[in-house]
Coordinates of C-alpha atoms and ligand atoms in Angstrom, one line a residue:
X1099 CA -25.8 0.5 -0.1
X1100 CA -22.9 2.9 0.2
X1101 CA -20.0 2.6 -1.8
X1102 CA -16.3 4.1 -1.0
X1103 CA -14.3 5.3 -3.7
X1104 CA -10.7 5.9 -3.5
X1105 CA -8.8 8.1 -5.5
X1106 CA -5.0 7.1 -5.8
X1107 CA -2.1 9.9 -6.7
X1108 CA -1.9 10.0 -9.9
X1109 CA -5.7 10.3 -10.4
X1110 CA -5.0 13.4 -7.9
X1111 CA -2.1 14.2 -9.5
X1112 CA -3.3 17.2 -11.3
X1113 CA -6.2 20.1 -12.0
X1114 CA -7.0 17.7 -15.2
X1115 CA -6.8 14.6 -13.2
X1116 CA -9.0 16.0 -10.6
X1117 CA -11.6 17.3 -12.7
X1118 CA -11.7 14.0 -14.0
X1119 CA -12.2 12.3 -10.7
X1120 CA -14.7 14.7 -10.1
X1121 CA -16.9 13.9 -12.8
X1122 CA -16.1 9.8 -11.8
X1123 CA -17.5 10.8 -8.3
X1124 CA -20.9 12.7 -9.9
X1125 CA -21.8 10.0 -12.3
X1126 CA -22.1 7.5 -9.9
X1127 CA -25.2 8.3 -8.3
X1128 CA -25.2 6.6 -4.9
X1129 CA -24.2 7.4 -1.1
X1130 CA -20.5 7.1 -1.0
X1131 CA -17.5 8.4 0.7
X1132 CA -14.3 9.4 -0.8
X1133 CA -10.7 8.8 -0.1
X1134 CA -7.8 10.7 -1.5
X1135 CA -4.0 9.9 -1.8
X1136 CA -1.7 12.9 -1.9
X1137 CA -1.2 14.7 -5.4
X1138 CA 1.2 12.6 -7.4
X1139 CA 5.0 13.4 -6.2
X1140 CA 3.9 14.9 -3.1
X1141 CA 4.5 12.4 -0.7
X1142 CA 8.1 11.7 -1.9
X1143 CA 9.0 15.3 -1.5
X1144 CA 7.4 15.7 1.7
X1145 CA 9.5 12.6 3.2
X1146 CA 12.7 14.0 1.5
X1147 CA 12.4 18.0 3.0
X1148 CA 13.8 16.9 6.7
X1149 CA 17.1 16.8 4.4
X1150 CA 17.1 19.8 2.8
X1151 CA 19.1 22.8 3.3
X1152 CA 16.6 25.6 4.3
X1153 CA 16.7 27.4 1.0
X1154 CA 15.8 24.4 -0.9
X1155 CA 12.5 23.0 1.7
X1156 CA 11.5 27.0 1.5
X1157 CA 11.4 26.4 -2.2
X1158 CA 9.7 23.1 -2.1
X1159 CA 7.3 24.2 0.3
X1160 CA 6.4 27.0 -2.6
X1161 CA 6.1 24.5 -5.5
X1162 CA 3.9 22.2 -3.1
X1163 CA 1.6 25.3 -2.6
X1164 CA 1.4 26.4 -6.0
X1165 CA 0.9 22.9 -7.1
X1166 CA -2.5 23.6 -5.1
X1167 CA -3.4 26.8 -6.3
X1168 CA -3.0 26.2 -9.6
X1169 CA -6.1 23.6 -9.4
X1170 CA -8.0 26.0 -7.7
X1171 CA -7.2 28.4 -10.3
X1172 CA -8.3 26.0 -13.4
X1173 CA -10.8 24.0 -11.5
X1174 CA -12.7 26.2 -9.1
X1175 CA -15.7 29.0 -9.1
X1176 CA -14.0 32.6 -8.3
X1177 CA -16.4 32.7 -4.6
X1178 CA -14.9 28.9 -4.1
X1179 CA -11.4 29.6 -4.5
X1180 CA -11.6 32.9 -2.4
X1181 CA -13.1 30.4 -0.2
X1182 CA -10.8 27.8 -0.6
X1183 CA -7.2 29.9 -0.7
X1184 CA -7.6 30.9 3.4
X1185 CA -8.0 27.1 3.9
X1186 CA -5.0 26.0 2.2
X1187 CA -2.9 28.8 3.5
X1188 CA -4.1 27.2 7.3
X1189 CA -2.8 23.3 6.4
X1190 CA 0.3 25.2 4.9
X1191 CA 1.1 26.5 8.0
X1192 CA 0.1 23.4 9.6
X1193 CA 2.6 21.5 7.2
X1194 CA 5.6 24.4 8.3
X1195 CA 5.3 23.5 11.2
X1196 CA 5.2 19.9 11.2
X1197 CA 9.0 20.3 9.8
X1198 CA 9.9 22.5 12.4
X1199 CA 8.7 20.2 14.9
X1200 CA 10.8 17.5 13.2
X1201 CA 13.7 19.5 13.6
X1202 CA 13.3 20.1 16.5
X1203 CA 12.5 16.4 18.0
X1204 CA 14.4 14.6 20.1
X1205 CA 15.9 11.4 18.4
X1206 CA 13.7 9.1 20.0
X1207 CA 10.6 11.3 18.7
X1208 CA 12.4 11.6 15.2
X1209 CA 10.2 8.7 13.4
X1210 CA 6.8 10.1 14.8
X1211 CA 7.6 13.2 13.9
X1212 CA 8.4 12.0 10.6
X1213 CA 5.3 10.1 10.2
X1214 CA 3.5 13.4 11.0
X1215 CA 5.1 15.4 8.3
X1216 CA 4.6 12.7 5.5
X1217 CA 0.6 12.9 6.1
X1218 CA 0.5 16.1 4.8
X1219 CA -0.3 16.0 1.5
X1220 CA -3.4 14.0 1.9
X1221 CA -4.4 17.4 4.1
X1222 CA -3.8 19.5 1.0
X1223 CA -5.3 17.3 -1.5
X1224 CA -8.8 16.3 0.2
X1225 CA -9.7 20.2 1.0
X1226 CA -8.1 20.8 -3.2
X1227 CA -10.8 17.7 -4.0
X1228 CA -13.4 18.9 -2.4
X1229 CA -13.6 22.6 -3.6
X1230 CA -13.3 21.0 -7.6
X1231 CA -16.4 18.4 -6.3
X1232 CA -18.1 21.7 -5.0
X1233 CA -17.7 24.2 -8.1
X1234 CA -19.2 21.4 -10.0
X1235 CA -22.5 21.6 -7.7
X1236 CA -21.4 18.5 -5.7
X1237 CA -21.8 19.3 -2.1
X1238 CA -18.4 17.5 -0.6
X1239 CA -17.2 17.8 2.5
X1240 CA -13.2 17.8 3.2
X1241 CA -12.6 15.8 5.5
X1242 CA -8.8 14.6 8.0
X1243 CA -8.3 11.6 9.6
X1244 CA -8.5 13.5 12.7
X1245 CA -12.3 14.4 12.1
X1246 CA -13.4 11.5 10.6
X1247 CA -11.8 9.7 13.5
X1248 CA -9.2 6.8 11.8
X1249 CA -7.6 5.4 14.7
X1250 CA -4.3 3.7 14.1
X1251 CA -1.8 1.6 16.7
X1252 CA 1.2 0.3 15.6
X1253 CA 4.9 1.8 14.6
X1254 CA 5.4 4.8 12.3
X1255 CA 5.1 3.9 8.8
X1256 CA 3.7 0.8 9.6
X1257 CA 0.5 1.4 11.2
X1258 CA -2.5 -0.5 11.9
X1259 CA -6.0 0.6 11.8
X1260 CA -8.2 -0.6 14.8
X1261 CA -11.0 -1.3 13.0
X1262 CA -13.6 -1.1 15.8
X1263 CA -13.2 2.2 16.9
X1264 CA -12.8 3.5 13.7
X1265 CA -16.2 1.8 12.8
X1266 CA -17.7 3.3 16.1
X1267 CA -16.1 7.2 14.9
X1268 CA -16.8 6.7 11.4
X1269 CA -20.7 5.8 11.9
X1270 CA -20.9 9.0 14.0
X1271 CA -18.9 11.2 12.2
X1272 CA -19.5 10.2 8.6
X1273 CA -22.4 8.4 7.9
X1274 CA -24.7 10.7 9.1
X1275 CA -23.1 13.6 6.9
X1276 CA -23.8 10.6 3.9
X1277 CA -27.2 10.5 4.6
X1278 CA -27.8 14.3 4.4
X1279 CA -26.4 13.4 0.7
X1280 CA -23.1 14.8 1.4
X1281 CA -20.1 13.3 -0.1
X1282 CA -17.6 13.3 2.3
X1283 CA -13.8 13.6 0.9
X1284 CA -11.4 12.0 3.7
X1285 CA -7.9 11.7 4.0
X1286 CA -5.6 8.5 3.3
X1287 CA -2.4 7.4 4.4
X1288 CA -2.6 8.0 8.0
X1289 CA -4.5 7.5 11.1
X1290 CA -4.1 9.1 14.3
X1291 CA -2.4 7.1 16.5
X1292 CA -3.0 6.4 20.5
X1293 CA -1.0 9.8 21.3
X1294 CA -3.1 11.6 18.9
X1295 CA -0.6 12.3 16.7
X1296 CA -1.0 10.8 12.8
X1297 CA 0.4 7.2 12.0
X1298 CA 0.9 6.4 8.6
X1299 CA 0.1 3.2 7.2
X1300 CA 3.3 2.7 5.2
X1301 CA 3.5 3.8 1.5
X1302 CA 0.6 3.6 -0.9
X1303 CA -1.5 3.7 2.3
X1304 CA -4.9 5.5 0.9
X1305 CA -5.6 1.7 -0.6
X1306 CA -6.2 0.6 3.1
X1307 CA -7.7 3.5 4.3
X1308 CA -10.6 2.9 1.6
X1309 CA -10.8 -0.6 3.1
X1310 CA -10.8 0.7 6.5
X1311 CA -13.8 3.0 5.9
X1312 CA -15.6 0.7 3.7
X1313 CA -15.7 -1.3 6.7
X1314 CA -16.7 1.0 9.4
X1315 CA -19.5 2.0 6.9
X1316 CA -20.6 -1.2 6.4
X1317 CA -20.4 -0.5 2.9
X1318 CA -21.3 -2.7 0.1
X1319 CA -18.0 -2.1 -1.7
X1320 CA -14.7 -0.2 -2.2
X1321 CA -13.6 1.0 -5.4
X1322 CA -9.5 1.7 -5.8
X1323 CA -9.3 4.0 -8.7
X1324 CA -5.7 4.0 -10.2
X1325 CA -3.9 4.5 -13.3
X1326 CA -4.2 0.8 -14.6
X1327 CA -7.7 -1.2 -16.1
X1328 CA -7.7 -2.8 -12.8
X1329 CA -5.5 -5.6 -11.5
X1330 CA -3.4 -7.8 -14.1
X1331 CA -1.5 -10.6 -14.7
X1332 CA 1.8 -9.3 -14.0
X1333 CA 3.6 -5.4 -12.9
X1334 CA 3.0 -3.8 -16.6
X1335 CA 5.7 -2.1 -16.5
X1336 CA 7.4 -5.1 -16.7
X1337 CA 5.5 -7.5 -18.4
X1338 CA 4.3 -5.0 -21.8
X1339 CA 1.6 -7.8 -22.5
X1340 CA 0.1 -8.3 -19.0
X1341 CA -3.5 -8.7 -19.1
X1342 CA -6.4 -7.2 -16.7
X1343 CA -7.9 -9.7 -14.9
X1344 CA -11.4 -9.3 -14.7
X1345 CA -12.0 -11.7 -11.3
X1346 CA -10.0 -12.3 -8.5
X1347 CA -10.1 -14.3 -5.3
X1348 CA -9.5 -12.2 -2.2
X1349 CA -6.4 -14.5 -1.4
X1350 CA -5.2 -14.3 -4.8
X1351 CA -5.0 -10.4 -4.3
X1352 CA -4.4 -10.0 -0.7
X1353 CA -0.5 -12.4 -1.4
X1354 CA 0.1 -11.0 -5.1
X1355 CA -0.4 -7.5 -2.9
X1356 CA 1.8 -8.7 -0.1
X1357 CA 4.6 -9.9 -2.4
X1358 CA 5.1 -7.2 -4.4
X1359 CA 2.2 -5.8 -7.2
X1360 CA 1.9 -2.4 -6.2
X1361 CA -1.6 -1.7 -7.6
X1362 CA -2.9 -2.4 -4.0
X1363 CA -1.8 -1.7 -0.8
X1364 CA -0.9 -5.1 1.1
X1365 CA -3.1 -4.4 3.8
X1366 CA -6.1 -3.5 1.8
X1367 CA -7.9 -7.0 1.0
X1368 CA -8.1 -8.0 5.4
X1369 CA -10.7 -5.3 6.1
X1370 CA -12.9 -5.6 3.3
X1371 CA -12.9 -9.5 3.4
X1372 CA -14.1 -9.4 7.1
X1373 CA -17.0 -8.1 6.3
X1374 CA -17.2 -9.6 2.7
X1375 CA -17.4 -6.4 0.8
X1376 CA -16.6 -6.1 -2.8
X1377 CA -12.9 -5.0 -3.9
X1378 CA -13.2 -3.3 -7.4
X1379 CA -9.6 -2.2 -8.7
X1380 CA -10.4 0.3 -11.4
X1381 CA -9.4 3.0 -13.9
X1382 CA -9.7 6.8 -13.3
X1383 CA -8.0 7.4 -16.8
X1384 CA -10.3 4.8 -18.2
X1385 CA -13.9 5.1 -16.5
X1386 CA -15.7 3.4 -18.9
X1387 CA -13.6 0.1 -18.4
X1388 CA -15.1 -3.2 -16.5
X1389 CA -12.1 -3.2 -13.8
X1390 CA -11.5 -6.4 -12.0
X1391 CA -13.8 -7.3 -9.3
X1392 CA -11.9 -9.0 -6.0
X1393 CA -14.5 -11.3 -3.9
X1394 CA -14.6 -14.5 -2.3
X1395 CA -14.3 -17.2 -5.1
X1396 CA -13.6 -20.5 -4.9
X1397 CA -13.1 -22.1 -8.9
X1398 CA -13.8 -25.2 -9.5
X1399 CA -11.2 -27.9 -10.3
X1400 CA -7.4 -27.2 -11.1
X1401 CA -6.0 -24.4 -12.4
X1402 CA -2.5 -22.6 -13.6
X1403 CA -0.7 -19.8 -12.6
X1404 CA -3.0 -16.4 -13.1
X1405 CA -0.6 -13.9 -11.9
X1406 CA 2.9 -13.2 -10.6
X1407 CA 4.6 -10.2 -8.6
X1408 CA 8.4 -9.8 -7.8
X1409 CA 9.5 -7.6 -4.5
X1410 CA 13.3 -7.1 -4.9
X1411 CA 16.2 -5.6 -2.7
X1412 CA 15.7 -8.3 0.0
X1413 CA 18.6 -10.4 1.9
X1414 CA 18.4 -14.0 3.5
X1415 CA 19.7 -13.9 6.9
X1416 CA 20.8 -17.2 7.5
X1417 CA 21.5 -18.1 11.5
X1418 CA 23.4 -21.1 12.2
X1419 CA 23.1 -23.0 15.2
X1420 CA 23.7 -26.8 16.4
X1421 CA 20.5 -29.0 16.3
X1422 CA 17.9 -25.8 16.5
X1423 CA 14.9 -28.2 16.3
X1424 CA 16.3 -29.8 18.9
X1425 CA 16.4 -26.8 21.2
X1426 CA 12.8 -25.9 22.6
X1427 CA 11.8 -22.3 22.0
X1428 CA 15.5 -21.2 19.6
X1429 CA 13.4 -21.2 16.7
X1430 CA 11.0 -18.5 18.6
X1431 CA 13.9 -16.6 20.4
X1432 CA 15.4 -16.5 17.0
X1433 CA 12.5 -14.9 15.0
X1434 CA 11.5 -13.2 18.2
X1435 CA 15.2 -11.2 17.5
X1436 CA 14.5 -10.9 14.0
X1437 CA 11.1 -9.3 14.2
X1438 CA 11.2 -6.9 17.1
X1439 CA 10.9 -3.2 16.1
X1440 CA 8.3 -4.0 13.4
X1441 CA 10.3 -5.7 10.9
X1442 CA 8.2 -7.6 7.9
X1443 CA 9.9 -11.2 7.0
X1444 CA 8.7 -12.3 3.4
X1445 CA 9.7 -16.3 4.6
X1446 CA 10.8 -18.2 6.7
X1447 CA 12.3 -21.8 6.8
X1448 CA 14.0 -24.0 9.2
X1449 CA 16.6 -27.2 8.6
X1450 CA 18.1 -29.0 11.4
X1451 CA 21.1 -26.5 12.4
X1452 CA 20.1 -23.4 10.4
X1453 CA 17.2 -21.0 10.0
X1454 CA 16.6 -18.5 6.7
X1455 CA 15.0 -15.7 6.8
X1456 CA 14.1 -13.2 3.9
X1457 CA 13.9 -9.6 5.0
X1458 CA 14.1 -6.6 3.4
X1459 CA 17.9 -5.1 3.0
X1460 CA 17.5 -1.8 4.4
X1461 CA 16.9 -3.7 8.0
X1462 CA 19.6 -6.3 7.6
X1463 CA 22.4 -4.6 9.9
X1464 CA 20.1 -4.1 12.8
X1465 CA 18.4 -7.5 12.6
X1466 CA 22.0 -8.8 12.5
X1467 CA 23.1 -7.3 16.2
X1468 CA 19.9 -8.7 17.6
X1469 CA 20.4 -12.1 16.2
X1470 CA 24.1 -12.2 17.2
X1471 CA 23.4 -10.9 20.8
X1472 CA 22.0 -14.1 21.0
X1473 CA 25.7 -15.4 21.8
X1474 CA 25.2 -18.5 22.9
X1475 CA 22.5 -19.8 21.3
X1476 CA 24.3 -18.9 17.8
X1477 CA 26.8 -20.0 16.2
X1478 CA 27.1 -18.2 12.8
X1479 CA 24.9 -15.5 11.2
X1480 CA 25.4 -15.3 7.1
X1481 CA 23.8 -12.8 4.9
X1482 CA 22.8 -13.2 1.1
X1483 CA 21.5 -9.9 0.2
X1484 CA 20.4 -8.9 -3.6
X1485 CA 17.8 -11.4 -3.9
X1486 CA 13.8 -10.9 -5.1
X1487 CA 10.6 -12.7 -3.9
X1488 CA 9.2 -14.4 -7.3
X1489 CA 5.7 -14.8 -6.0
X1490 CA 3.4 -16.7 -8.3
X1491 CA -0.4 -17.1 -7.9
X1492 CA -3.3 -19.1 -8.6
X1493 CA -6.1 -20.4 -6.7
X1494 CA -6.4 -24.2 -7.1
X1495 CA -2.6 -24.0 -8.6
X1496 CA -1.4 -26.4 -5.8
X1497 CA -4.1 -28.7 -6.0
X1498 CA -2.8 -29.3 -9.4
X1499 CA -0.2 -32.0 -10.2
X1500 CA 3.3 -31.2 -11.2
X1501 CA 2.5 -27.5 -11.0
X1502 CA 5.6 -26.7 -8.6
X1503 CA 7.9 -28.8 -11.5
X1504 CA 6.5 -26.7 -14.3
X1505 CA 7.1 -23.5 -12.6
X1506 CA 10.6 -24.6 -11.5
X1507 CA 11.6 -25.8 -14.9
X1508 CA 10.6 -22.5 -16.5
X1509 CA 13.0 -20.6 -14.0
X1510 CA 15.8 -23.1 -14.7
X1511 CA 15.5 -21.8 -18.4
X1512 CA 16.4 -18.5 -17.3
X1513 CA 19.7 -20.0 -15.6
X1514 CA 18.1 -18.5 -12.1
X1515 CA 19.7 -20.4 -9.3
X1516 CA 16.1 -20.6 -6.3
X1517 CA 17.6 -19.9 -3.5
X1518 CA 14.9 -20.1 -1.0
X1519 CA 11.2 -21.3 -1.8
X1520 CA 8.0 -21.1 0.3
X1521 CA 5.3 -23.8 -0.6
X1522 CA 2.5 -25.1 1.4
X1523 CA 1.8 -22.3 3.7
X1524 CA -0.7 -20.3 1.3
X1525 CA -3.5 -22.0 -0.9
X1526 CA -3.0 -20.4 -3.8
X1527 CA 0.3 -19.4 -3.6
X1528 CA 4.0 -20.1 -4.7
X1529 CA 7.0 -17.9 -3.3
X1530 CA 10.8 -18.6 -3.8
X1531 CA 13.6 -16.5 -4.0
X1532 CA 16.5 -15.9 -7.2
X1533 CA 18.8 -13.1 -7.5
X1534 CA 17.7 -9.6 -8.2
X1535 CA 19.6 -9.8 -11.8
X1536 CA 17.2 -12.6 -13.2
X1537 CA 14.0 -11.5 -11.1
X1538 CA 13.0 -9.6 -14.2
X1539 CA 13.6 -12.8 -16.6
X1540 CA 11.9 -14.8 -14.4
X1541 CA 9.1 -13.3 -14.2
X1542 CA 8.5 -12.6 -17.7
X1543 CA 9.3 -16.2 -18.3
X1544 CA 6.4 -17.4 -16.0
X1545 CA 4.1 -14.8 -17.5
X1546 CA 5.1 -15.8 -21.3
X1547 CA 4.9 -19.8 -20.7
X1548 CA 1.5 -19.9 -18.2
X1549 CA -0.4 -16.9 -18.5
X1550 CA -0.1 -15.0 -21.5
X1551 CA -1.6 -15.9 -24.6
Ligands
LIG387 P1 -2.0 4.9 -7.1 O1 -1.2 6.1 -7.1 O2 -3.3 5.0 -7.8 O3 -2.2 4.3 -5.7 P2 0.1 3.0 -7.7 O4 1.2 3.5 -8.4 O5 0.3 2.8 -6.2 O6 -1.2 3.8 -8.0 O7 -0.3 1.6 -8.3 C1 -0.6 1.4 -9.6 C2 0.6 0.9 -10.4 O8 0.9 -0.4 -9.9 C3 0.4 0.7 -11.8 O9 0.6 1.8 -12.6 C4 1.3 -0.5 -12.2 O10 2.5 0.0 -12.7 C5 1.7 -1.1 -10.8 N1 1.5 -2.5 -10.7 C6 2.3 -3.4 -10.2 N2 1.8 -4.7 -10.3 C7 0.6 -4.6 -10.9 C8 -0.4 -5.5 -11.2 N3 -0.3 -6.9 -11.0 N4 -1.5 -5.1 -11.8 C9 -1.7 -3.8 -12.1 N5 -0.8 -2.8 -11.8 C10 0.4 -3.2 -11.2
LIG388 N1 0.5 9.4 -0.5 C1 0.9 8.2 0.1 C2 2.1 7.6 -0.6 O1 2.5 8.2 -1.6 C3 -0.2 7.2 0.3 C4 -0.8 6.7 -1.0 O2 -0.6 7.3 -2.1 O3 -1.5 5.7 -1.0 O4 2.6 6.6 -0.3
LIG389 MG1 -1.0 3.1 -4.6

């Protein structure tokens, strides 16, 4: 019966915020164990201090540490913070040097050392969290990746968890300090990687690290605690009227995720569904709220759309090449060039001499000189960049008739030109691609024709 609870940044994100986690984390009275993000702002000035003169990280490095202190200041008992300042003064040093290591890497070490430096903050915050939980008479236990044993493979920024042995470390490292009635507080973001150094799991990691150890727990469910009344119909900071869903399918989350809503990590749905362990998607700011509940549902009969996500700045690399279905294995050698050195495609789709691909921008150049070192094989290689992923969702939305027309229609009214679509591949999905200037319109549209009220 043991719930995980995980506590994104801004419900971190200061001593108020984190006194108001803590009290979250004492109401509920069950075994549990807790997952923090960094404090709110942290991450992005950890990634951004390899750039900075050394006048300007010392001074970061100052605001990052007093960041700290000031919640042990307003949040903590006078023999806890005495406690507590030594501690922080150790991961400071341990974040100090992490930069100097960075500097100091080789350039084929650069991105792991990078990796290592952008965990940081999930160092700081856990050990901040868990002296608040421990002036309030909670007995928490701070907790790294490292001890609680998260083991990741993959590339930097764009780890994987391996969720066996991190089952195997978490059952004897963490459960048993649960059953003593301990709540443990353990770091997101990262695991440590096959060389023992920390891996992250790409930005906004902590969702699927709470995932990950609900798993290895064989917990009953994990809880992602954000600043939002749970998972809604559309980004609200785009669509002002967007609505909180109160139910979702795990497929409906896991491509609305993938494709763009930020609210959960895109990795976060996988590990809880293979063990078919509730997702709740809740408010930190808002406690008292229902939340929406993510499980395996299957709705009767035909539906519309419930909920659409945009993911802009992305390019279509179109590679041109005589007959490629006629050539056995192109198509492969083709996305085999495209994807090497961990690069995510958002779709894919083939015609009889030409193949599109939709990748982020930032990676455009370098998938470019691997496709064209393809010589012969490759005619032409075109790029389209400054498009968006419009990805709508429903489950039972493709079963229904003329869906696909209404949805098209609707972005015709916003003058959108669709210059890729995806259909057929998900169950309860619908992906295609405008340009990033009517992304915005389109999805608004969408929302105001088929989902809001
Ligand atoms: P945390 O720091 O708690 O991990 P994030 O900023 O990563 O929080 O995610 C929460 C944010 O996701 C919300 O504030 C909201 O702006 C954004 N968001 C995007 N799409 C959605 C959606 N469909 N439902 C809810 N929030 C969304
Ligand atoms: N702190 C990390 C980030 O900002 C991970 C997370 O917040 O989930 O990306
Ligand atoms: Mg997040």
């Amino acid at each position: 019966m043991i719930k995980v609870m995980k506590f994104g940044g801004t419900s971190v994100g200061s001593a108020e915020a984190i006194r108001r986690t803590a009290e979250i984390i004492i109401r509920d009275p069950g075994p549990k164990a807790v997952v923090v993000s960094a404090m709110s702002g942290v991450t992005n000035a950890l990634i951004a201090l390899p750039k900075e003169p050394e006048g300007k990280a010392g001074e970061t490095l100052a605001w990052l540490r007093e960041m700290h202190l000031t919640v042990a200041r307003g949040e903590m008992t006078v023999e806890l913070q005495r406690e507590f300042e030594p501690l922080l003064e150790a991961r400071m040093t341990g974040l100090r040097d992490a930069l100097r290591s960075y500097h100091v890497s080789k350039d084929d070490e650069r991105d792991v050392a990078y990796d290592a430096l952008s965990s940081w903050g999930e160092r700081l915050s856990s050990l901040t969290v868990a002296y608040v939980l421990r002036s309030l008479g909670c007995d928490a236990v701070a907790m790294t990746g490292e001890e609680a044993g998260i083991v990741a493979t993959g590339t930097p920024g764009n780890g994987s968890a391996d969720l066996f042995a991190t089952g195997a470390n978490l059952k004897a490292r963490v459960l048993p300090l649960i059953e003593m009635g301990q709540v443990p507080i353990i770091t997101g973001f990262y695991g440590i990687g096959p060389d023992g150094r920390p891996l992250t799991f790409g930005r906004g990691g902590s969702d699927y690290v709470g995932s990950v150890v609900a798993n290895g727990l064989d917990a009953d469910a994990v809880e992602i605690w954000t600043d939002v009344d749970g998972f809604m119909t559309a980004d609200p900071r785009v669509v002002k009227d967007a609505k909180t869903l109160t139910e979702m399918d795990y497929n409906e989350a896991a491509e609305l995720a993938y494709f763009g809503a930020k609210v959960l990590h895109p990795r976060t749905i996988e590990p809880a569904r293979k063990k078919d362990l509730e997702v709740w998607v809740k408010n930190s700011f808002n406690p008292d709220g229902k939340g929406t509940r993510i499980f395996k549902i299957r709705r009767p009969g035909e539906t519309m759309l419930r909920s659409v996500a945009m993911k802009k700045d992305l390019s279509i690399i179109k590679v041109y090449s005589g007959e490629i279905v006629y050539q056995p294995g192109l198509i492969n050698k083709i996305l085999d060039a495209v994807c090497s050195g961990g690069v995510t495609t958002y779709a894919v789709s083939t015609s009889l001499s030409t193949m599109a691909v939709l990748v982020p921008t930032d990676q455009v150049y370098d998938i470019c000189e691997r496709v064209k070192a393809l010589k012969d094989d490759v005619e032409k290689v075109h790029v389209k960049e400054g498009v968006s992923l419009i990805c709508a969702v429903g489950d039972g939305m493709l079963q229904t008739c003329g869906v696909s027309a209404k949805i098209f229609s609707a972005v015709s009214e916003t003058g959108a030109n669709v210059e890729m679509i995806s259909e057929g591949a998900s169950d309860v999905a619908l992906n295609f691609v405008v340009g990033n200037e009517r992304a915005v319109e389109v999805v608004k549209k969408l929302h105001d024709m088929y989902i809001g009220d």
